[in-house]
Amino acid sequence: MSIVETSADDAKNDATGRFHPNLLGRRTPIAIISAIATTVPAIAVIAVLLVLLSKALPAIKYNGVHFLTSTAWNPGNFYANPVVTNGVEHPILAKYGVWPLLAGTLESSIIALIFALPLSVGAAFIVAKKLPPRLRSIASTFLELLAGIPSVIFGLWGALTLGPILSKHIYPFFAHHAPNIIFFRLFRGNTGNGEGLLTSALVLGIMVIPIIASTTRDLITAVPRLTEEGAAALGFTEWEITRKVTFPWISAGVIGATVLGFARALGETMAVAMVSGAVLGTVPHTIYSTYSTIAAAIVTQLDSALTDATGLAVETLAEAALILMAVTLLANVAARYLVKRVSSTSLPIGKGL
Amino acid sequence: MLHDTPSFDGDVKKLDEGSLTQSENAVLSVRHLEIGFHAKKVIRDINLDMPRGHVVALIGPTGSGKTTFLRSVNRLNDKISGFWTKGSISLQGEELLSKDTDLLELRRKVGMLFQRPNPFPMSIKENVLAGVKAHRLAPKSQHDEIVRENLEKVGLWKAVQDRLNDSPFRLSGGQQQLLCLARSLAVQPEVLLLDEPTSALDPISVEAVENLLRKLVPEITFIVVTHSLAQARRISDHTMFFYDGKLMESGETENIFTDPQMPETQYYISGRMG
């Protein structure tokens, strides 16, 4: 309140008497801090976009629109004399396409969510509703600890333990028994050594669980007790209370949490780089295929890209980064739209999912 | 209204072992009821008969056990840790406190209205139908009629007939509470428990709810916990005074307020306690 009042005092009125809040005219420290706090995030987002864009500009010129659809990833010959095309200096035969990386990024994140969402929501309901208070706090602590584990450790575990176990004992079963029809065909084929799309998506899923689960747990505990009791008092079964009252109440929030998790999975770098098989230039064609994502490719390719004397390799990585950022922003916008639709009128109400 | 139940002996305190047979006109009979949480006893040996088709007010200071008793009638306390009961509550001769009691059916017969409106996160129409659907009381073809009938009953039809598919959270607090009442009425309960149903409402909504209760007896028996003595006096036929987990005094409302027998009752209704 005091911020508003102070700014009103200090605000300058022009001849028309209209209220002109003047950022610099506010004198209280809180007003200054809040002005900085509100502008810094906006400036940061715009600055990152601008820097990426300026770095990527030569690559955008050279790679053209084909960058989005091409599956090639060939840095060209660094030792031959550079050539100039479209005014951009580049190693001879250089050709880049982000499509395999983009597809890998989206596929691994979507598969991760398919695993993580039901597990997270289930875990949240059990923690919030079923566990006795003492167990609840223990389970919550572990859930939050899970969120704090460095991603490189998940990556190591995925590469050394989970991948080999799955590829030895689980994947062959699916590969042998999956029918050779659409969708299930994706489960057939060479299961490899455990590095690939499904393993890294599972690792991603585990990393995303604490994000969705802890938010959902908080949402569940925030549902008014009186509303759930009202449903019980009307003769609802426990399942009906969950399905018709609790879940619709929290669905908008769960969507928000899911997108947070999705954004985390899109941008996750280290764990994927370690478990994906780091293959550039091919779109995964089965669920076990080795592949790479934009984020993982940037971290695995940066070293060699820096040896490109023309700079095109690094500029191409910047272009890929720009696309990753665009996808993440798009996911957030889509989430906002979904949340709005589910909670029409900004109240905890909707027709459910 | 007060005199069509001559057989009801208002002064249930005088019930002794010999006379503990089911009173014919009682919808709810309570015998030697004790309720507690862990080692704490909240209700001590209560015996009473609730007359059918009346408004019964439960009054008493905070912590006297009124609400605990009320929530035991539809077994809403069951989930609270350490909750226990002894003795018996029966609805038309059927024991409610037994392990075998069908809780869903009990809650169909015994509805409840809470301190604050608690509409469900679904449309106005779906709110009214929530219980009807849960208990499969009527085929789909009758749903529209049920919605209309119950909203009309609570006087909300005109206000919401054009926005039945809208969110109930846009209604005023009073309208929301009337909607919750319509939702309870739609499953055709025999008893409706009201836990300070108007404490969160504005005076006009309070009046609307109170008038409704008077209109809806004698088809439904209302048991109202209230902290407003004026409200108890306005709406109830019978009043029961709870004090320290005991039913101190009970009888026709007018008698309780004009001629209380126990000193605690006198003290409470004169506003010197609670």
Short mmCIF file of C-alpha atoms in Angstrom, two decimals, chain A residues 88-305:
data_model
loop_
_atom_site.label_atom_id
_atom_site.label_comp_id
_atom_site.label_asym_id
_atom_site.label_seq_id
_atom_site.Cartn_x
_atom_site.Cartn_y
_atom_site.Cartn_z
CA VAL A 88 28.85 -15.35 -45.08
CA GLU A 89 32.28 -16.92 -44.79
CA HIS A 90 32.05 -20.67 -44.17
CA PRO A 91 34.08 -23.89 -44.40
CA ILE A 92 33.58 -25.65 -47.69
CA LEU A 93 30.71 -28.21 -47.77
CA ALA A 94 29.26 -27.00 -44.44
CA LYS A 95 25.57 -27.94 -44.17
CA TYR A 96 23.40 -27.82 -41.08
CA GLY A 97 19.83 -28.87 -40.23
CA VAL A 98 18.20 -28.64 -36.80
CA TRP A 99 15.24 -30.90 -37.53
CA PRO A 100 16.66 -34.09 -35.89
CA LEU A 101 17.58 -32.12 -32.78
CA LEU A 102 14.24 -30.34 -32.62
CA ALA A 103 12.36 -33.61 -33.10
CA GLY A 104 14.53 -35.28 -30.46
CA THR A 105 13.95 -32.42 -28.04
CA LEU A 106 10.17 -32.54 -28.43
CA GLU A 107 9.93 -36.35 -28.48
CA SER A 108 12.05 -36.91 -25.38
CA SER A 109 10.19 -34.20 -23.44
CA ILE A 110 6.76 -35.46 -24.44
CA ILE A 111 7.62 -39.06 -23.56
CA ALA A 112 9.06 -37.81 -20.27
CA LEU A 113 5.75 -36.09 -19.48
CA ILE A 114 3.73 -39.18 -20.42
CA PHE A 115 5.66 -40.99 -17.68
CA ALA A 116 5.95 -38.18 -15.19
CA LEU A 117 2.45 -36.68 -15.20
CA PRO A 118 0.39 -39.65 -13.96
CA LEU A 119 3.15 -40.69 -11.54
CA SER A 120 3.47 -37.16 -10.16
CA VAL A 121 -0.24 -36.56 -9.75
CA GLY A 122 -0.66 -39.99 -8.17
CA ALA A 123 2.24 -39.39 -5.81
CA ALA A 124 0.86 -35.96 -4.90
CA PHE A 125 -2.57 -37.39 -4.04
CA ILE A 126 -1.04 -40.15 -1.94
CA VAL A 127 1.26 -37.77 -0.09
CA ALA A 128 -1.46 -35.17 0.48
CA LYS A 129 -4.40 -37.45 1.25
CA LYS A 130 -3.34 -40.96 2.20
CA LEU A 131 -0.19 -40.81 4.25
CA PRO A 132 -0.29 -40.24 8.01
CA PRO A 133 1.18 -36.83 8.92
CA ARG A 134 4.64 -38.07 9.95
CA LEU A 135 5.15 -40.15 6.81
CA ARG A 136 3.78 -37.27 4.76
CA SER A 137 6.54 -34.90 5.81
CA ILE A 138 9.19 -37.57 5.22
CA ALA A 139 7.83 -38.30 1.74
CA SER A 140 7.64 -34.58 0.98
CA THR A 141 11.25 -34.11 2.03
CA PHE A 142 12.42 -36.85 -0.30
CA LEU A 143 10.34 -35.42 -3.12
CA GLU A 144 12.09 -32.09 -2.70
CA LEU A 145 15.50 -33.75 -2.35
CA LEU A 146 14.87 -35.41 -5.70
CA ALA A 147 14.53 -31.96 -7.23
CA GLY A 148 17.90 -30.95 -5.82
CA ILE A 149 20.01 -33.77 -7.29
CA PRO A 150 22.41 -32.38 -9.92
CA SER A 151 21.45 -33.48 -13.40
CA VAL A 152 24.90 -34.92 -14.09
CA ILE A 153 24.20 -37.54 -11.42
CA PHE A 154 20.96 -38.51 -13.11
CA GLY A 155 22.89 -38.72 -16.35
CA LEU A 156 25.53 -40.99 -14.83
CA TRP A 157 22.87 -43.22 -13.30
CA GLY A 158 21.00 -43.38 -16.59
CA ALA A 159 24.11 -44.25 -18.58
CA LEU A 160 25.68 -46.73 -16.14
CA THR A 161 22.68 -48.35 -14.47
CA LEU A 162 19.24 -47.69 -15.89
CA GLY A 163 20.17 -47.92 -19.58
CA PRO A 164 22.05 -51.24 -19.39
CA ILE A 165 19.37 -52.85 -17.19
CA LEU A 166 16.54 -51.75 -19.47
CA SER A 167 18.30 -52.72 -22.67
CA LYS A 168 19.24 -56.13 -21.28
CA HIS A 169 16.03 -57.15 -19.52
CA ILE A 170 13.11 -54.95 -20.52
CA TYR A 171 13.53 -53.53 -24.01
CA PRO A 172 14.09 -56.89 -25.79
CA PHE A 173 10.74 -58.09 -24.47
CA PHE A 174 8.93 -55.12 -26.01
CA ALA A 175 10.98 -55.33 -29.19
CA HIS A 176 9.99 -58.97 -29.67
CA HIS A 177 6.34 -58.70 -28.79
CA ALA A 178 5.31 -55.35 -30.21
CA PRO A 179 3.00 -55.90 -33.22
CA ASN A 180 4.21 -54.57 -36.52
CA ILE A 181 1.45 -52.02 -36.86
CA ILE A 182 1.35 -48.27 -36.66
CA PHE A 183 2.59 -46.75 -33.37
CA PHE A 184 3.61 -50.17 -31.93
CA ARG A 185 6.11 -50.43 -34.75
CA LEU A 186 8.10 -47.80 -32.87
CA PHE A 187 8.76 -50.38 -30.15
CA ARG A 188 10.35 -52.86 -32.55
CA GLY A 189 13.92 -52.91 -33.76
CA ASN A 190 17.40 -52.82 -32.33
CA THR A 191 17.35 -52.01 -28.62
CA GLY A 192 21.00 -50.93 -28.57
CA ASN A 193 23.06 -50.61 -25.42
CA GLY A 194 20.51 -48.59 -23.48
CA GLU A 195 21.52 -45.15 -24.66
CA GLY A 196 18.74 -43.61 -26.67
CA LEU A 197 15.36 -41.93 -26.76
CA LEU A 198 13.38 -44.01 -24.25
CA THR A 199 16.10 -44.25 -21.63
CA SER A 200 16.82 -40.54 -21.69
CA ALA A 201 13.09 -39.75 -21.66
CA LEU A 202 12.72 -41.94 -18.55
CA VAL A 203 15.59 -40.13 -16.86
CA LEU A 204 14.02 -36.81 -17.85
CA GLY A 205 10.70 -38.03 -16.48
CA ILE A 206 12.23 -38.77 -13.10
CA MET A 207 13.81 -35.32 -13.07
CA VAL A 208 10.47 -33.72 -13.85
CA ILE A 209 8.46 -35.65 -11.24
CA PRO A 210 9.41 -33.49 -8.23
CA ILE A 211 8.43 -30.32 -10.11
CA ILE A 212 4.93 -31.53 -10.97
CA ALA A 213 4.39 -33.59 -7.83
CA SER A 214 5.32 -30.97 -5.26
CA THR A 215 3.23 -28.28 -6.96
CA THR A 216 0.27 -30.65 -7.27
CA ARG A 217 0.62 -31.65 -3.62
CA ASP A 218 0.47 -27.99 -2.58
CA LEU A 219 -2.56 -27.44 -4.82
CA ILE A 220 -4.36 -30.41 -3.26
CA THR A 221 -3.74 -29.21 0.28
CA ALA A 222 -5.08 -25.79 -0.76
CA VAL A 223 -8.49 -27.15 -1.80
CA PRO A 224 -10.95 -25.86 0.84
CA ARG A 225 -11.73 -28.54 3.41
CA LEU A 226 -15.34 -27.40 3.49
CA THR A 227 -15.81 -28.11 -0.21
CA GLU A 228 -14.50 -31.66 0.06
CA GLU A 229 -16.49 -32.23 3.25
CA GLY A 230 -19.55 -30.94 1.45
CA ALA A 231 -19.06 -33.60 -1.19
CA ALA A 232 -18.63 -36.28 1.47
CA ALA A 233 -21.74 -35.03 3.27
CA LEU A 234 -23.70 -35.36 0.03
CA GLY A 235 -22.82 -39.06 -0.18
CA PHE A 236 -19.93 -38.94 -2.63
CA THR A 237 -17.49 -41.82 -2.52
CA GLU A 238 -13.87 -40.95 -1.99
CA TRP A 239 -13.18 -41.50 -5.68
CA GLU A 240 -16.06 -39.21 -6.64
CA ILE A 241 -14.74 -36.50 -4.33
CA THR A 242 -11.33 -36.76 -5.97
CA ARG A 243 -12.68 -36.87 -9.51
CA LYS A 244 -15.48 -34.32 -9.30
CA VAL A 245 -14.27 -31.86 -6.68
CA THR A 246 -10.57 -32.04 -5.89
CA PHE A 247 -9.24 -32.61 -9.40
CA PRO A 248 -11.31 -29.97 -11.23
CA TRP A 249 -10.34 -27.55 -8.48
CA ILE A 250 -6.62 -28.03 -9.12
CA SER A 251 -6.60 -28.82 -12.85
CA ALA A 252 -5.53 -25.37 -14.00
CA GLY A 253 -2.63 -25.43 -11.56
CA VAL A 254 -1.62 -28.92 -12.64
CA ILE A 255 -1.43 -27.73 -16.25
CA GLY A 256 0.81 -24.89 -15.15
CA ALA A 257 3.04 -27.29 -13.23
CA THR A 258 3.16 -29.66 -16.19
CA VAL A 259 4.39 -26.92 -18.48
CA LEU A 260 7.04 -25.98 -15.93
CA GLY A 261 8.14 -29.61 -16.06
CA PHE A 262 7.96 -29.61 -19.87
CA ALA A 263 10.14 -26.52 -20.08
CA ARG A 264 12.59 -28.17 -17.70
CA ALA A 265 12.69 -31.28 -19.90
CA LEU A 266 13.10 -29.23 -23.11
CA GLY A 267 16.11 -27.43 -21.73
CA GLU A 268 17.69 -30.26 -19.76
CA THR A 269 21.20 -30.68 -21.06
CA MET A 270 23.64 -32.78 -19.11
CA ALA A 271 21.55 -35.85 -18.38
CA VAL A 272 20.37 -36.07 -21.98
CA ALA A 273 23.84 -35.52 -23.37
CA MET A 274 25.03 -38.51 -21.32
CA VAL A 275 22.18 -40.91 -22.10
CA SER A 276 21.03 -39.95 -25.60
CA GLY A 277 23.84 -41.58 -27.54
CA ALA A 278 24.72 -38.12 -28.89
CA VAL A 279 23.94 -38.87 -32.52
CA LEU A 280 23.55 -35.84 -34.76
CA GLY A 281 21.79 -35.79 -38.09
CA THR A 282 19.21 -38.57 -37.77
CA VAL A 283 15.66 -38.34 -36.57
CA PRO A 284 14.93 -41.16 -34.05
CA HIS A 285 12.94 -43.83 -35.91
CA THR A 286 12.26 -46.22 -33.03
CA ILE A 287 11.77 -45.59 -29.36
CA TYR A 288 15.29 -46.97 -28.68
CA SER A 289 17.12 -44.90 -31.32
CA THR A 290 20.15 -42.91 -30.34
CA TYR A 291 19.59 -39.23 -31.00
CA SER A 292 20.33 -35.83 -29.51
CA THR A 293 18.45 -32.74 -28.39
CA ILE A 294 19.19 -29.08 -29.07
CA ALA A 295 20.50 -28.48 -25.57
CA ALA A 296 22.62 -31.65 -25.53
CA ALA A 297 23.99 -30.93 -29.01
CA ILE A 298 25.03 -27.42 -27.98
CA VAL A 299 27.03 -28.72 -25.03
CA THR A 300 28.57 -31.66 -26.91
CA GLN A 301 29.39 -29.67 -30.06
CA LEU A 302 30.67 -26.42 -28.62
CA ASP A 303 34.28 -27.56 -28.27
CA SER A 304 34.67 -28.64 -31.86
CA ALA A 305 32.58 -25.72 -33.09
#
